[in-house]
Amino acid sequence: MKKIGILLFVLMLSFVMVACSGQTGSTISEEGSTEKEQVSEETSTSNKAEPKAEVTQTAFQTWKGYEITNAHGAIEITNTGQVPIYIGDISIGFVGKDNSIISTATMLLPVPEILQPGEKAYAGETVYIDTGEKPEDITNIEVNIDFDSTEETAQTLTVKDLKVAKDSDYTKVTGRIENTSDVNADDVRYSIALMDKDDTLLGVFTSSLDVTLGSGKTATFEASYPELPASIAAKVDHVEGYSYNWSLRL
């Protein structure tokens, strides 16, 4: 009986140890799975690229016109990140000799407003200053841009046949916009960047077409807004045109 009792005790002890061993193995497995999931989530978060944009060029012009001072500010924006971006509000402040803000242009629209990595957009505005400052009293511009990542894509159009009018009373550019996409473009926006021989930005025209541009159709345009003096045309070596179909973002 004593041997039987000892044998039963050993069997019971073995059963308890096996049961405990199974429970411990299960717990380790669950914890291991949780840790892997956490690592996966952290890796996914760290690999998510942040939107990036830079003002890669600015242009600044002042001149006397109609007894008041005119000032033109323009910018080139480049998507320097790895994800598409949507450009929102843009403002340009015109700075005086004493570092004060003489005038501000706000709510500027870039063209295009959606940029893939490496793509560029342009915006510009001319202000008319009637507070007594002379052209030489305005010395610089300050720029602020707002942007965020987006999953949208722009319906881009082709700008071609660009020509600068150098014998006009003011600077203007003519050309054509072609809709090479498969759908109509009912709100066509465009920008024209004026460059000198060193690829330095001189100014920017922005405007829109007054007509819907059907698939495969072409429309002519004359760009002269915002105003630039005729003297700028003589400095222009080449121009770059950008166009897209604007759509309301809800």
PDB file of C-alpha atoms in Angstrom:
ATOM      1  CA  MET A   1       0.000   0.000   0.000  1.00  0.00           C
ATOM      2  CA  LYS A   2       2.833   2.349   0.804  1.00  0.00           C
ATOM      3  CA  LYS A   3       4.340   1.793  -2.672  1.00  0.00           C
ATOM      4  CA  ILE A   4       0.958   2.356  -4.307  1.00  0.00           C
ATOM      5  CA  GLY A   5       0.522   5.598  -2.352  1.00  0.00           C
ATOM      6  CA  ILE A   6       3.941   6.841  -3.413  1.00  0.00           C
ATOM      7  CA  LEU A   7       3.212   5.909  -7.038  1.00  0.00           C
ATOM      8  CA  LEU A   8      -0.094   7.792  -6.964  1.00  0.00           C
ATOM      9  CA  PHE A   9       1.647  10.843  -5.468  1.00  0.00           C
ATOM     10  CA  VAL A  10       4.289  10.842  -8.208  1.00  0.00           C
ATOM     11  CA  LEU A  11       1.646  10.549 -10.929  1.00  0.00           C
ATOM     12  CA  MET A  12      -0.367  13.434  -9.470  1.00  0.00           C
ATOM     13  CA  LEU A  13       2.753  15.606  -9.205  1.00  0.00           C
ATOM     14  CA  SER A  14       3.660  14.870 -12.832  1.00  0.00           C
ATOM     15  CA  PHE A  15       0.150  15.827 -13.961  1.00  0.00           C
ATOM     16  CA  VAL A  16       0.297  19.157 -12.101  1.00  0.00           C
ATOM     17  CA  MET A  17       3.730  19.991 -13.588  1.00  0.00           C
ATOM     18  CA  VAL A  18       2.541  19.205 -17.132  1.00  0.00           C
ATOM     19  CA  ALA A  19      -0.570  21.342 -16.663  1.00  0.00           C
ATOM     20  CA  CYS A  20       1.491  24.253 -15.313  1.00  0.00           C
ATOM     21  CA  SER A  21       3.980  23.875 -18.161  1.00  0.00           C
ATOM     22  CA  GLY A  22       1.142  24.093 -20.730  1.00  0.00           C
ATOM     23  CA  GLN A  23      -0.303  27.229 -19.100  1.00  0.00           C
ATOM     24  CA  THR A  24       3.091  28.934 -19.032  1.00  0.00           C
ATOM     25  CA  GLY A  25       3.733  28.155 -22.697  1.00  0.00           C
ATOM     26  CA  SER A  26       0.367  29.619 -23.671  1.00  0.00           C
ATOM     27  CA  THR A  27       1.052  32.850 -21.795  1.00  0.00           C
ATOM     28  CA  ILE A  28       4.452  33.364 -23.427  1.00  0.00           C
ATOM     29  CA  SER A  29       2.952  32.769 -26.856  1.00  0.00           C
ATOM     30  CA  GLU A  30       0.244  35.410 -26.293  1.00  0.00           C
ATOM     31  CA  GLU A  31       2.724  37.951 -24.980  1.00  0.00           C
ATOM     32  CA  GLY A  32       5.037  37.266 -27.927  1.00  0.00           C
ATOM     33  CA  SER A  33       2.178  37.845 -30.372  1.00  0.00           C
ATOM     34  CA  THR A  34       1.259  41.158 -28.707  1.00  0.00           C
ATOM     35  CA  GLU A  35       4.831  42.388 -28.843  1.00  0.00           C
ATOM     36  CA  LYS A  36       5.047  41.603 -32.570  1.00  0.00           C
ATOM     37  CA  GLU A  37       1.813  43.479 -33.217  1.00  0.00           C
ATOM     38  CA  GLN A  38       3.115  46.500 -31.296  1.00  0.00           C
ATOM     39  CA  VAL A  39       6.381  46.478 -33.238  1.00  0.00           C
ATOM     40  CA  SER A  40       4.464  46.251 -36.516  1.00  0.00           C
ATOM     41  CA  GLU A  41       2.298  49.258 -35.592  1.00  0.00           C
ATOM     42  CA  GLU A  42       5.313  51.306 -34.534  1.00  0.00           C
ATOM     43  CA  THR A  43       7.158  50.450 -37.759  1.00  0.00           C
ATOM     44  CA  SER A  44       4.133  51.418 -39.843  1.00  0.00           C
ATOM     45  CA  THR A  45       3.853  54.757 -38.020  1.00  0.00           C
ATOM     46  CA  SER A  46       7.551  55.523 -38.359  1.00  0.00           C
ATOM     47  CA  ASN A  47       7.462  54.728 -42.102  1.00  0.00           C
ATOM     48  CA  LYS A  48       4.598  57.171 -42.741  1.00  0.00           C
ATOM     49  CA  ALA A  49       6.278  60.136 -44.470  1.00  0.00           C
ATOM     50  CA  GLU A  50       5.458  63.645 -43.326  1.00  0.00           C
ATOM     51  CA  PRO A  51       4.348  66.224 -45.921  1.00  0.00           C
ATOM     52  CA  LYS A  52       7.055  68.723 -46.818  1.00  0.00           C
ATOM     53  CA  ALA A  53       7.058  71.880 -48.920  1.00  0.00           C
ATOM     54  CA  GLU A  54       9.522  74.702 -49.366  1.00  0.00           C
ATOM     55  CA  VAL A  55       9.452  78.137 -50.954  1.00  0.00           C
ATOM     56  CA  THR A  56      12.351  77.521 -53.330  1.00  0.00           C
ATOM     57  CA  GLN A  57      12.292  80.924 -55.059  1.00  0.00           C
ATOM     58  CA  THR A  58      10.840  84.386 -54.461  1.00  0.00           C
ATOM     59  CA  ALA A  59      10.538  87.379 -56.774  1.00  0.00           C
ATOM     60  CA  PHE A  60      10.157  91.010 -55.791  1.00  0.00           C
ATOM     61  CA  GLN A  61       9.566  94.043 -58.016  1.00  0.00           C
ATOM     62  CA  THR A  62       8.587  97.666 -57.264  1.00  0.00           C
ATOM     63  CA  TRP A  63       7.821 100.534 -59.613  1.00  0.00           C
ATOM     64  CA  LYS A  64       5.962 103.838 -59.818  1.00  0.00           C
ATOM     65  CA  GLY A  65       2.623 103.774 -61.571  1.00  0.00           C
ATOM     66  CA  TYR A  66      -0.325 106.146 -61.703  1.00  0.00           C
ATOM     67  CA  GLU A  67       1.145 108.316 -58.939  1.00  0.00           C
ATOM     68  CA  ILE A  68       1.261 105.430 -56.467  1.00  0.00           C
ATOM     69  CA  THR A  69       3.815 102.738 -55.720  1.00  0.00           C
ATOM     70  CA  ASN A  70       3.270  99.260 -57.117  1.00  0.00           C
ATOM     71  CA  ALA A  71       4.875  96.133 -55.668  1.00  0.00           C
ATOM     72  CA  HIS A  72       4.855  92.611 -57.041  1.00  0.00           C
ATOM     73  CA  GLY A  73       5.667  89.500 -55.034  1.00  0.00           C
ATOM     74  CA  ALA A  74       5.833  85.960 -56.405  1.00  0.00           C
ATOM     75  CA  ILE A  75       6.893  82.554 -55.131  1.00  0.00           C
ATOM     76  CA  GLU A  76       7.853  79.099 -56.333  1.00  0.00           C
ATOM     77  CA  ILE A  77       6.768  76.226 -54.057  1.00  0.00           C
ATOM     78  CA  THR A  78       8.325  72.771 -54.332  1.00  0.00           C
ATOM     79  CA  ASN A  79       7.060  69.525 -52.803  1.00  0.00           C
ATOM     80  CA  THR A  80      10.296  68.354 -51.171  1.00  0.00           C
ATOM     81  CA  GLY A  81       8.702  65.404 -49.377  1.00  0.00           C
ATOM     82  CA  GLN A  82       7.741  61.867 -50.318  1.00  0.00           C
ATOM     83  CA  VAL A  83       3.936  62.195 -50.305  1.00  0.00           C
ATOM     84  CA  PRO A  84       1.498  64.332 -52.347  1.00  0.00           C
ATOM     85  CA  ILE A  85       0.534  67.654 -50.753  1.00  0.00           C
ATOM     86  CA  TYR A  86      -2.352  70.102 -50.976  1.00  0.00           C
ATOM     87  CA  ILE A  87      -1.342  73.764 -50.701  1.00  0.00           C
ATOM     88  CA  GLY A  88      -3.794  75.904 -48.787  1.00  0.00           C
ATOM     89  CA  ASP A  89      -3.574  79.552 -47.756  1.00  0.00           C
ATOM     90  CA  ILE A  90      -0.708  81.708 -49.024  1.00  0.00           C
ATOM     91  CA  SER A  91       0.121  85.251 -47.922  1.00  0.00           C
ATOM     92  CA  ILE A  92       2.840  87.662 -48.998  1.00  0.00           C
ATOM     93  CA  GLY A  93       3.861  90.599 -46.822  1.00  0.00           C
ATOM     94  CA  PHE A  94       5.714  93.580 -48.317  1.00  0.00           C
ATOM     95  CA  VAL A  95       8.401  94.832 -45.932  1.00  0.00           C
ATOM     96  CA  GLY A  96       9.627  98.407 -45.544  1.00  0.00           C
ATOM     97  CA  LYS A  97      13.058  99.794 -44.671  1.00  0.00           C
ATOM     98  CA  ASP A  98      12.193  99.872 -40.978  1.00  0.00           C
ATOM     99  CA  ASN A  99      11.130  96.194 -41.135  1.00  0.00           C
ATOM    100  CA  SER A 100       7.452  97.150 -40.890  1.00  0.00           C
ATOM    101  CA  ILE A 101       4.803  95.536 -43.089  1.00  0.00           C
ATOM    102  CA  ILE A 102       3.697  98.077 -45.689  1.00  0.00           C
ATOM    103  CA  SER A 103       1.065  95.883 -47.343  1.00  0.00           C
ATOM    104  CA  THR A 104      -0.110  92.267 -47.400  1.00  0.00           C
ATOM    105  CA  ALA A 105      -1.557  90.091 -50.144  1.00  0.00           C
ATOM    106  CA  THR A 106      -3.650  87.232 -48.739  1.00  0.00           C
ATOM    107  CA  MET A 107      -5.682  84.251 -49.930  1.00  0.00           C
ATOM    108  CA  LEU A 108      -3.434  83.677 -52.925  1.00  0.00           C
ATOM    109  CA  LEU A 109      -4.165  80.607 -55.022  1.00  0.00           C
ATOM    110  CA  PRO A 110      -1.234  78.478 -56.182  1.00  0.00           C
ATOM    111  CA  VAL A 111      -1.235  76.738 -59.555  1.00  0.00           C
ATOM    112  CA  PRO A 112      -1.470  73.853 -59.259  1.00  0.00           C
ATOM    113  CA  GLU A 113      -2.634  73.381 -55.656  1.00  0.00           C
ATOM    114  CA  ILE A 114      -1.931  69.621 -55.506  1.00  0.00           C
ATOM    115  CA  LEU A 115       1.700  68.595 -55.948  1.00  0.00           C
ATOM    116  CA  GLN A 116       3.295  65.198 -56.296  1.00  0.00           C
ATOM    117  CA  PRO A 117       6.809  64.787 -54.828  1.00  0.00           C
ATOM    118  CA  GLY A 118       9.268  66.984 -56.729  1.00  0.00           C
ATOM    119  CA  GLU A 119       6.587  69.063 -58.487  1.00  0.00           C
ATOM    120  CA  LYS A 120       6.390  72.872 -58.360  1.00  0.00           C
ATOM    121  CA  ALA A 121       3.606  75.440 -58.033  1.00  0.00           C
ATOM    122  CA  TYR A 122       3.573  79.219 -58.471  1.00  0.00           C
ATOM    123  CA  ALA A 123       1.650  82.131 -56.976  1.00  0.00           C
ATOM    124  CA  GLY A 124       1.969  85.898 -57.167  1.00  0.00           C
ATOM    125  CA  GLU A 125       0.241  89.205 -56.554  1.00  0.00           C
ATOM    126  CA  THR A 126       0.700  92.935 -57.206  1.00  0.00           C
ATOM    127  CA  VAL A 127      -0.367  95.475 -54.592  1.00  0.00           C
ATOM    128  CA  TYR A 128      -0.964  99.214 -54.991  1.00  0.00           C
ATOM    129  CA  ILE A 129       0.385 101.285 -52.114  1.00  0.00           C
ATOM    130  CA  ASP A 130      -1.114 104.746 -51.557  1.00  0.00           C
ATOM    131  CA  THR A 131       0.400 105.492 -48.145  1.00  0.00           C
ATOM    132  CA  GLY A 132       3.279 107.622 -49.426  1.00  0.00           C
ATOM    133  CA  GLU A 133       6.043 105.040 -49.725  1.00  0.00           C
ATOM    134  CA  LYS A 134       8.319 105.221 -52.745  1.00  0.00           C
ATOM    135  CA  PRO A 135       9.347 102.086 -54.657  1.00  0.00           C
ATOM    136  CA  GLU A 136      12.757 102.125 -52.948  1.00  0.00           C
ATOM    137  CA  ASP A 137      11.072 102.218 -49.519  1.00  0.00           C
ATOM    138  CA  ILE A 138       9.878  98.617 -49.962  1.00  0.00           C
ATOM    139  CA  THR A 139      12.817  96.275 -49.549  1.00  0.00           C
ATOM    140  CA  ASN A 140      11.635  92.675 -49.280  1.00  0.00           C
ATOM    141  CA  ILE A 141       8.765  90.225 -48.961  1.00  0.00           C
ATOM    142  CA  GLU A 142       7.782  87.725 -46.273  1.00  0.00           C
ATOM    143  CA  VAL A 143       5.905  84.578 -47.272  1.00  0.00           C
ATOM    144  CA  ASN A 144       3.674  82.177 -45.386  1.00  0.00           C
ATOM    145  CA  ILE A 145       2.241  78.985 -46.873  1.00  0.00           C
ATOM    146  CA  ASP A 146      -0.098  76.349 -45.462  1.00  0.00           C
ATOM    147  CA  PHE A 147      -0.043  72.761 -46.721  1.00  0.00           C
ATOM    148  CA  ASP A 148      -0.951  69.206 -45.780  1.00  0.00           C
ATOM    149  CA  SER A 149      -0.729  65.695 -47.177  1.00  0.00           C
ATOM    150  CA  THR A 150      -3.462  64.526 -49.530  1.00  0.00           C
ATOM    151  CA  GLU A 151      -4.563  61.474 -51.479  1.00  0.00           C
ATOM    152  CA  GLU A 152      -6.055  63.608 -54.254  1.00  0.00           C
ATOM    153  CA  THR A 153      -4.549  64.083 -57.704  1.00  0.00           C
ATOM    154  CA  ALA A 154      -4.798  67.135 -59.930  1.00  0.00           C
ATOM    155  CA  GLN A 155      -6.278  67.076 -63.429  1.00  0.00           C
ATOM    156  CA  THR A 156      -3.339  68.762 -65.111  1.00  0.00           C
ATOM    157  CA  LEU A 157      -3.512  70.425 -68.525  1.00  0.00           C
ATOM    158  CA  THR A 158      -0.803  71.202 -71.079  1.00  0.00           C
ATOM    159  CA  VAL A 159       0.458  74.786 -71.521  1.00  0.00           C
ATOM    160  CA  LYS A 160       2.259  75.404 -74.810  1.00  0.00           C
ATOM    161  CA  ASP A 161       3.239  77.953 -77.481  1.00  0.00           C
ATOM    162  CA  LEU A 162       4.265  80.533 -74.882  1.00  0.00           C
ATOM    163  CA  LYS A 163       5.489  83.926 -76.090  1.00  0.00           C
ATOM    164  CA  VAL A 164       6.486  87.066 -74.194  1.00  0.00           C
ATOM    165  CA  ALA A 165       5.362  90.389 -75.692  1.00  0.00           C
ATOM    166  CA  LYS A 166       8.415  92.653 -75.395  1.00  0.00           C
ATOM    167  CA  ASP A 167       7.099  95.627 -77.375  1.00  0.00           C
ATOM    168  CA  SER A 168       4.013  96.256 -75.253  1.00  0.00           C
ATOM    169  CA  ASP A 169       3.222  98.976 -72.714  1.00  0.00           C
ATOM    170  CA  TYR A 170       3.131  96.230 -70.065  1.00  0.00           C
ATOM    171  CA  THR A 171       4.470  92.709 -69.695  1.00  0.00           C
ATOM    172  CA  LYS A 172       2.213  89.953 -71.034  1.00  0.00           C
ATOM    173  CA  VAL A 173       2.491  86.347 -72.171  1.00  0.00           C
ATOM    174  CA  THR A 174       0.338  84.590 -74.767  1.00  0.00           C
ATOM    175  CA  GLY A 175      -0.103  80.886 -75.336  1.00  0.00           C
ATOM    176  CA  ARG A 176      -2.426  77.906 -75.521  1.00  0.00           C
ATOM    177  CA  ILE A 177      -3.830  75.431 -72.989  1.00  0.00           C
ATOM    178  CA  GLU A 178      -4.734  71.933 -74.148  1.00  0.00           C
ATOM    179  CA  ASN A 179      -6.911  69.440 -72.299  1.00  0.00           C
ATOM    180  CA  THR A 180      -5.213  66.101 -72.944  1.00  0.00           C
ATOM    181  CA  SER A 181      -7.305  64.249 -70.364  1.00  0.00           C
ATOM    182  CA  ASP A 182     -10.439  62.168 -71.007  1.00  0.00           C
ATOM    183  CA  VAL A 183     -12.808  64.488 -69.105  1.00  0.00           C
ATOM    184  CA  ASN A 184     -13.908  68.102 -69.463  1.00  0.00           C
ATOM    185  CA  ALA A 185     -12.170  70.850 -67.507  1.00  0.00           C
ATOM    186  CA  ASP A 186     -14.760  73.398 -66.371  1.00  0.00           C
ATOM    187  CA  ASP A 187     -12.613  75.657 -64.156  1.00  0.00           C
ATOM    188  CA  VAL A 188      -9.182  75.941 -65.749  1.00  0.00           C
ATOM    189  CA  ARG A 189      -6.556  77.782 -63.694  1.00  0.00           C
ATOM    190  CA  TYR A 190      -3.081  78.583 -64.951  1.00  0.00           C
ATOM    191  CA  SER A 191       0.163  80.213 -63.843  1.00  0.00           C
ATOM    192  CA  ILE A 192       3.027  81.589 -65.903  1.00  0.00           C
ATOM    193  CA  ALA A 193       6.460  81.853 -64.279  1.00  0.00           C
ATOM    194  CA  LEU A 194       8.795  84.408 -65.876  1.00  0.00           C
ATOM    195  CA  MET A 195      12.484  83.450 -65.643  1.00  0.00           C
ATOM    196  CA  ASP A 196      15.736  85.183 -66.543  1.00  0.00           C
ATOM    197  CA  LYS A 197      18.731  83.494 -68.198  1.00  0.00           C
ATOM    198  CA  ASP A 198      19.907  82.143 -64.827  1.00  0.00           C
ATOM    199  CA  ASP A 199      16.517  80.479 -64.104  1.00  0.00           C
ATOM    200  CA  THR A 200      15.826  83.125 -61.469  1.00  0.00           C
ATOM    201  CA  LEU A 201      12.156  83.899 -60.927  1.00  0.00           C
ATOM    202  CA  LEU A 202      11.139  87.435 -61.991  1.00  0.00           C
ATOM    203  CA  GLY A 203       7.394  87.323 -61.523  1.00  0.00           C
ATOM    204  CA  VAL A 204       4.258  85.211 -61.870  1.00  0.00           C
ATOM    205  CA  PHE A 205       1.005  85.641 -63.775  1.00  0.00           C
ATOM    206  CA  THR A 206      -2.056  83.709 -62.584  1.00  0.00           C
ATOM    207  CA  SER A 207      -5.526  83.604 -64.080  1.00  0.00           C
ATOM    208  CA  SER A 208      -8.267  81.300 -65.385  1.00  0.00           C
ATOM    209  CA  LEU A 209     -10.065  80.550 -68.625  1.00  0.00           C
ATOM    210  CA  ASP A 210     -13.589  81.823 -69.162  1.00  0.00           C
ATOM    211  CA  VAL A 211     -14.669  78.665 -71.003  1.00  0.00           C
ATOM    212  CA  THR A 212     -15.032  74.965 -70.317  1.00  0.00           C
ATOM    213  CA  LEU A 213     -12.272  73.062 -72.052  1.00  0.00           C
ATOM    214  CA  GLY A 214     -13.508  69.759 -73.458  1.00  0.00           C
ATOM    215  CA  SER A 215     -11.408  66.633 -73.762  1.00  0.00           C
ATOM    216  CA  GLY A 216      -8.882  67.097 -76.559  1.00  0.00           C
ATOM    217  CA  LYS A 217      -9.716  70.791 -76.990  1.00  0.00           C
ATOM    218  CA  THR A 218      -7.357  73.784 -76.957  1.00  0.00           C
ATOM    219  CA  ALA A 219      -7.936  77.391 -75.845  1.00  0.00           C
ATOM    220  CA  THR A 220      -5.794  80.508 -76.292  1.00  0.00           C
ATOM    221  CA  PHE A 221      -4.976  82.919 -73.479  1.00  0.00           C
ATOM    222  CA  GLU A 222      -3.215  86.212 -72.765  1.00  0.00           C
ATOM    223  CA  ALA A 223      -1.656  86.458 -69.307  1.00  0.00           C
ATOM    224  CA  SER A 224      -1.040  89.906 -67.822  1.00  0.00           C
ATOM    225  CA  TYR A 225      -2.388  89.613 -64.271  1.00  0.00           C
ATOM    226  CA  PRO A 226      -1.196  90.519 -61.732  1.00  0.00           C
ATOM    227  CA  GLU A 227       0.313  93.599 -63.355  1.00  0.00           C
ATOM    228  CA  LEU A 228       4.031  93.756 -64.101  1.00  0.00           C
ATOM    229  CA  PRO A 229       5.834  96.738 -65.678  1.00  0.00           C
ATOM    230  CA  ALA A 230       6.983  96.597 -69.301  1.00  0.00           C
ATOM    231  CA  SER A 231      10.608  96.758 -68.127  1.00  0.00           C
ATOM    232  CA  ILE A 232      10.366  93.184 -66.784  1.00  0.00           C
ATOM    233  CA  ALA A 233       9.751  91.760 -70.251  1.00  0.00           C
ATOM    234  CA  ALA A 234      13.240  92.768 -71.372  1.00  0.00           C
ATOM    235  CA  LYS A 235      14.756  90.649 -68.604  1.00  0.00           C
ATOM    236  CA  VAL A 236      12.746  87.506 -69.422  1.00  0.00           C
ATOM    237  CA  ASP A 237      14.715  84.697 -71.052  1.00  0.00           C
ATOM    238  CA  HIS A 238      12.047  81.972 -70.903  1.00  0.00           C
ATOM    239  CA  VAL A 239       8.692  81.234 -69.302  1.00  0.00           C
ATOM    240  CA  GLU A 240       7.143  78.149 -67.736  1.00  0.00           C
ATOM    241  CA  GLY A 241       3.427  77.420 -67.804  1.00  0.00           C
ATOM    242  CA  TYR A 242       1.288  75.288 -65.466  1.00  0.00           C
ATOM    243  CA  SER A 243      -2.430  74.566 -65.594  1.00  0.00           C
ATOM    244  CA  TYR A 244      -5.011  72.344 -63.914  1.00  0.00           C
ATOM    245  CA  ASN A 245      -8.757  71.953 -63.478  1.00  0.00           C
ATOM    246  CA  TRP A 246      -9.736  73.430 -60.121  1.00  0.00           C
ATOM    247  CA  SER A 247     -12.367  71.623 -58.068  1.00  0.00           C
ATOM    248  CA  LEU A 248     -14.111  72.573 -54.846  1.00  0.00           C
ATOM    249  CA  ARG A 249     -12.809  70.780 -51.740  1.00  0.00           C
ATOM    250  CA  LEU A 250     -15.547  70.003 -49.227  1.00  0.00           C
TER     251      LEU A 250
END
